[in-house]
Amino acid sequence: MEIERKFLISKENLPKDIERYSFHLIEQAYLCMNPVIRIRRQDEQYIFTYKGRGMMTREEYNLPLTKEGYVHLLKKADGIVITKKRYLIPLESGYTAELDEFYGEYQGLLMAEVEFATEEEANTFVKPDWFGEDVTFDERYHNSYMSAGRK
């Protein structure tokens, strides 16, 4: 089960010295939107993901994928390939913000996700001052929607 909230981030509000945080380089593409079937390259790791319906809470299953399998499936993907740099930023609340800096079609978009163990935790989360608008329930900010090239 995945339970997460998403927030827009403005460039002016980015944490200072952002490059000091660990990060992953991510490339992902979508094979199906309903249910969501995604393939991802995260650094040199390859992942096949199934996501059920939902906005803040939904089923999610991740399976390992070979590089060869990823390359093969990438040719069958619909829409655009999403590319981003994901910074892992510890928050004072004990959670980790996964700050995505998008490239390509979405160059300049900054979005942070925070994952939770329960819906209660998600619903009572107090965002840090540097977080912007909560877009958890706005489908336009789901990467699967974005991969269709819709803005």
PDB file of C-alpha atoms in Angstrom:
ATOM      1  CA  MET A   1       0.000   0.000   0.000  1.00  0.00           C
ATOM      2  CA  GLU A   2       1.248   3.465  -0.894  1.00  0.00           C
ATOM      3  CA  ILE A   3       0.085   6.432   1.176  1.00  0.00           C
ATOM      4  CA  GLU A   4       1.573   9.745   0.081  1.00  0.00           C
ATOM      5  CA  ARG A   5       0.904  13.439  -0.193  1.00  0.00           C
ATOM      6  CA  LYS A   6       2.280  15.703  -2.932  1.00  0.00           C
ATOM      7  CA  PHE A   7       3.206  19.372  -2.788  1.00  0.00           C
ATOM      8  CA  LEU A   8       4.387  21.905  -5.353  1.00  0.00           C
ATOM      9  CA  ILE A   9       7.654  23.628  -4.506  1.00  0.00           C
ATOM     10  CA  SER A  10       8.781  27.012  -5.774  1.00  0.00           C
ATOM     11  CA  LYS A  11      12.400  27.471  -6.758  1.00  0.00           C
ATOM     12  CA  GLU A  12      12.699  30.369  -4.303  1.00  0.00           C
ATOM     13  CA  ASN A  13      11.741  28.069  -1.399  1.00  0.00           C
ATOM     14  CA  LEU A  14      14.165  25.226  -2.115  1.00  0.00           C
ATOM     15  CA  PRO A  15      16.317  24.201   0.842  1.00  0.00           C
ATOM     16  CA  LYS A  16      19.736  25.845   0.775  1.00  0.00           C
ATOM     17  CA  ASP A  17      22.586  23.737  -0.605  1.00  0.00           C
ATOM     18  CA  ILE A  18      20.164  21.265  -2.220  1.00  0.00           C
ATOM     19  CA  GLU A  19      23.084  19.384  -3.812  1.00  0.00           C
ATOM     20  CA  ARG A  20      24.301  18.197  -0.390  1.00  0.00           C
ATOM     21  CA  TYR A  21      21.364  15.779  -0.138  1.00  0.00           C
ATOM     22  CA  SER A  22      21.502  12.294  -1.589  1.00  0.00           C
ATOM     23  CA  PHE A  23      19.561  11.828  -4.795  1.00  0.00           C
ATOM     24  CA  HIS A  24      18.497   9.378  -7.486  1.00  0.00           C
ATOM     25  CA  LEU A  25      18.304   9.909 -11.251  1.00  0.00           C
ATOM     26  CA  ILE A  26      14.984   8.545 -12.456  1.00  0.00           C
ATOM     27  CA  GLU A  27      13.550   7.754 -15.865  1.00  0.00           C
ATOM     28  CA  GLN A  28      10.076   6.228 -16.009  1.00  0.00           C
ATOM     29  CA  ALA A  29       7.465   5.372 -18.581  1.00  0.00           C
ATOM     30  CA  TYR A  30       3.936   4.004 -18.555  1.00  0.00           C
ATOM     31  CA  LEU A  31       2.587   0.935 -20.333  1.00  0.00           C
ATOM     32  CA  CYS A  32      -0.996   1.268 -19.098  1.00  0.00           C
ATOM     33  CA  MET A  33      -3.016   3.907 -17.236  1.00  0.00           C
ATOM     34  CA  ASN A  34      -5.831   1.788 -15.800  1.00  0.00           C
ATOM     35  CA  PRO A  35      -4.431   0.050 -13.878  1.00  0.00           C
ATOM     36  CA  VAL A  36      -1.190   2.019 -13.820  1.00  0.00           C
ATOM     37  CA  ILE A  37       1.702  -0.113 -15.084  1.00  0.00           C
ATOM     38  CA  ARG A  38       5.030   1.685 -14.894  1.00  0.00           C
ATOM     39  CA  ILE A  39       8.640   0.847 -15.632  1.00  0.00           C
ATOM     40  CA  ARG A  40      11.424   2.798 -13.950  1.00  0.00           C
ATOM     41  CA  ARG A  41      15.169   3.138 -14.115  1.00  0.00           C
ATOM     42  CA  GLN A  42      16.434   4.542 -10.826  1.00  0.00           C
ATOM     43  CA  ASP A  43      20.171   5.016 -11.110  1.00  0.00           C
ATOM     44  CA  GLU A  44      21.174   1.506 -12.271  1.00  0.00           C
ATOM     45  CA  GLN A  45      18.184  -0.313 -10.781  1.00  0.00           C
ATOM     46  CA  TYR A  46      15.181  -1.339 -12.886  1.00  0.00           C
ATOM     47  CA  ILE A  47      11.663  -1.705 -11.473  1.00  0.00           C
ATOM     48  CA  PHE A  48       8.286  -2.854 -12.797  1.00  0.00           C
ATOM     49  CA  THR A  49       5.387  -1.295 -10.846  1.00  0.00           C
ATOM     50  CA  TYR A  50       1.636  -1.908 -10.628  1.00  0.00           C
ATOM     51  CA  LYS A  51      -0.480   0.817  -8.985  1.00  0.00           C
ATOM     52  CA  GLY A  52      -4.165   0.518  -8.199  1.00  0.00           C
ATOM     53  CA  ARG A  53      -6.753   3.284  -8.181  1.00  0.00           C
ATOM     54  CA  GLY A  54      -6.613   6.119  -5.707  1.00  0.00           C
ATOM     55  CA  MET A  55      -5.136   9.526  -5.091  1.00  0.00           C
ATOM     56  CA  MET A  56      -3.517   9.568  -1.624  1.00  0.00           C
ATOM     57  CA  THR A  57      -3.853   5.851  -0.834  1.00  0.00           C
ATOM     58  CA  ARG A  58      -3.570   3.004  -3.324  1.00  0.00           C
ATOM     59  CA  GLU A  59      -2.146  -0.430  -3.865  1.00  0.00           C
ATOM     60  CA  GLU A  60       1.404  -0.521  -5.158  1.00  0.00           C
ATOM     61  CA  TYR A  61       3.568  -3.509  -6.055  1.00  0.00           C
ATOM     62  CA  ASN A  62       7.181  -3.209  -7.176  1.00  0.00           C
ATOM     63  CA  LEU A  63       9.041  -6.031  -8.874  1.00  0.00           C
ATOM     64  CA  PRO A  64      12.660  -6.161 -10.020  1.00  0.00           C
ATOM     65  CA  LEU A  65      13.232  -5.834 -13.743  1.00  0.00           C
ATOM     66  CA  THR A  66      16.364  -6.488 -15.787  1.00  0.00           C
ATOM     67  CA  LYS A  67      17.990  -3.768 -17.868  1.00  0.00           C
ATOM     68  CA  GLU A  68      17.147  -5.780 -20.990  1.00  0.00           C
ATOM     69  CA  GLY A  69      13.509  -6.058 -19.903  1.00  0.00           C
ATOM     70  CA  TYR A  70      13.378  -2.332 -19.221  1.00  0.00           C
ATOM     71  CA  VAL A  71      14.813  -1.442 -22.648  1.00  0.00           C
ATOM     72  CA  HIS A  72      12.374  -3.834 -24.340  1.00  0.00           C
ATOM     73  CA  LEU A  73       9.326  -2.459 -22.495  1.00  0.00           C
ATOM     74  CA  LEU A  74      10.407   1.157 -22.928  1.00  0.00           C
ATOM     75  CA  LYS A  75       9.791   0.801 -26.682  1.00  0.00           C
ATOM     76  CA  LYS A  76       6.178  -0.160 -25.910  1.00  0.00           C
ATOM     77  CA  ALA A  77       5.469   2.722 -23.513  1.00  0.00           C
ATOM     78  CA  ASP A  78       2.718   5.243 -24.138  1.00  0.00           C
ATOM     79  CA  GLY A  79       3.333   8.978 -24.047  1.00  0.00           C
ATOM     80  CA  ILE A  80       6.480  10.702 -22.919  1.00  0.00           C
ATOM     81  CA  VAL A  81       9.231   9.363 -20.703  1.00  0.00           C
ATOM     82  CA  ILE A  82       9.360  11.236 -17.382  1.00  0.00           C
ATOM     83  CA  THR A  83      12.877  12.183 -16.274  1.00  0.00           C
ATOM     84  CA  LYS A  84      13.734  13.695 -12.922  1.00  0.00           C
ATOM     85  CA  LYS A  85      16.282  14.025 -10.165  1.00  0.00           C
ATOM     86  CA  ARG A  86      14.898  12.936  -6.778  1.00  0.00           C
ATOM     87  CA  TYR A  87      16.489  14.452  -3.679  1.00  0.00           C
ATOM     88  CA  LEU A  88      15.922  12.731  -0.323  1.00  0.00           C
ATOM     89  CA  ILE A  89      15.505  15.459   2.290  1.00  0.00           C
ATOM     90  CA  PRO A  90      14.997  14.587   5.966  1.00  0.00           C
ATOM     91  CA  LEU A  91      12.252  16.662   7.609  1.00  0.00           C
ATOM     92  CA  GLU A  92      12.170  17.779  11.241  1.00  0.00           C
ATOM     93  CA  SER A  93       8.975  15.732  11.655  1.00  0.00           C
ATOM     94  CA  GLY A  94      10.947  12.528  11.052  1.00  0.00           C
ATOM     95  CA  TYR A  95       9.576  11.984   7.537  1.00  0.00           C
ATOM     96  CA  THR A  96      11.563  12.246   4.316  1.00  0.00           C
ATOM     97  CA  ALA A  97      10.620  14.593   1.496  1.00  0.00           C
ATOM     98  CA  GLU A  98      11.290  13.121  -1.927  1.00  0.00           C
ATOM     99  CA  LEU A  99      11.849  16.301  -3.917  1.00  0.00           C
ATOM    100  CA  ASP A 100      11.563  15.762  -7.665  1.00  0.00           C
ATOM    101  CA  GLU A 101      13.200  18.199 -10.056  1.00  0.00           C
ATOM    102  CA  PHE A 102      11.734  17.398 -13.490  1.00  0.00           C
ATOM    103  CA  TYR A 103      13.515  17.609 -16.835  1.00  0.00           C
ATOM    104  CA  GLY A 104      12.444  17.403 -20.472  1.00  0.00           C
ATOM    105  CA  GLU A 105       8.767  18.139 -21.072  1.00  0.00           C
ATOM    106  CA  TYR A 106       8.310  19.291 -17.461  1.00  0.00           C
ATOM    107  CA  GLN A 107      11.590  21.211 -17.096  1.00  0.00           C
ATOM    108  CA  GLY A 108      11.420  23.465 -14.049  1.00  0.00           C
ATOM    109  CA  LEU A 109       8.596  21.660 -12.229  1.00  0.00           C
ATOM    110  CA  LEU A 110       9.457  20.948  -8.591  1.00  0.00           C
ATOM    111  CA  MET A 111       7.282  18.611  -6.536  1.00  0.00           C
ATOM    112  CA  ALA A 112       7.785  16.965  -3.147  1.00  0.00           C
ATOM    113  CA  GLU A 113       6.178  13.713  -2.009  1.00  0.00           C
ATOM    114  CA  VAL A 114       6.028  12.451   1.548  1.00  0.00           C
ATOM    115  CA  GLU A 115       5.110   8.815   2.258  1.00  0.00           C
ATOM    116  CA  PHE A 116       3.277   7.660   5.368  1.00  0.00           C
ATOM    117  CA  ALA A 117       2.564   4.386   7.160  1.00  0.00           C
ATOM    118  CA  THR A 118      -1.119   5.235   7.789  1.00  0.00           C
ATOM    119  CA  GLU A 119      -3.815   7.534   6.415  1.00  0.00           C
ATOM    120  CA  GLU A 120      -4.081   9.133   9.862  1.00  0.00           C
ATOM    121  CA  GLU A 121      -0.403  10.142   9.663  1.00  0.00           C
ATOM    122  CA  ALA A 122      -0.969  11.554   6.176  1.00  0.00           C
ATOM    123  CA  ASN A 123      -4.048  13.499   7.239  1.00  0.00           C
ATOM    124  CA  THR A 124      -2.378  15.041  10.302  1.00  0.00           C
ATOM    125  CA  PHE A 125       0.935  15.870   8.583  1.00  0.00           C
ATOM    126  CA  VAL A 126       1.921  19.523   8.965  1.00  0.00           C
ATOM    127  CA  LYS A 127       3.902  20.601   5.936  1.00  0.00           C
ATOM    128  CA  PRO A 128       7.170  22.505   6.332  1.00  0.00           C
ATOM    129  CA  ASP A 129       7.153  26.215   5.461  1.00  0.00           C
ATOM    130  CA  TRP A 130       9.058  25.612   2.223  1.00  0.00           C
ATOM    131  CA  PHE A 131       6.294  23.363   0.815  1.00  0.00           C
ATOM    132  CA  GLY A 132       3.760  25.013  -1.466  1.00  0.00           C
ATOM    133  CA  GLU A 133       0.301  23.968  -2.618  1.00  0.00           C
ATOM    134  CA  ASP A 134      -0.943  20.484  -1.682  1.00  0.00           C
ATOM    135  CA  VAL A 135      -1.725  18.741  -5.000  1.00  0.00           C
ATOM    136  CA  THR A 136      -2.333  15.259  -3.605  1.00  0.00           C
ATOM    137  CA  PHE A 137      -5.850  15.102  -5.030  1.00  0.00           C
ATOM    138  CA  ASP A 138      -5.089  16.830  -8.336  1.00  0.00           C
ATOM    139  CA  GLU A 139      -4.635  14.151 -10.994  1.00  0.00           C
ATOM    140  CA  ARG A 140      -2.621  16.550 -13.160  1.00  0.00           C
ATOM    141  CA  TYR A 141       0.312  15.987 -10.813  1.00  0.00           C
ATOM    142  CA  HIS A 142       0.304  12.191 -11.012  1.00  0.00           C
ATOM    143  CA  ASN A 143       3.253  11.128 -13.129  1.00  0.00           C
ATOM    144  CA  SER A 144       1.030   8.734 -15.097  1.00  0.00           C
ATOM    145  CA  TYR A 145      -1.196  11.668 -16.136  1.00  0.00           C
ATOM    146  CA  MET A 146       1.846  13.787 -16.899  1.00  0.00           C
ATOM    147  CA  SER A 147       3.304  11.064 -19.134  1.00  0.00           C
ATOM    148  CA  ALA A 148       0.407  11.622 -21.535  1.00  0.00           C
ATOM    149  CA  GLY A 149       1.882  15.078 -22.167  1.00  0.00           C
ATOM    150  CA  ARG A 150      -1.110  16.900 -20.678  1.00  0.00           C
ATOM    151  CA  LYS A 151      -0.400  20.073 -18.719  1.00  0.00           C
TER     152      LYS A 151
END
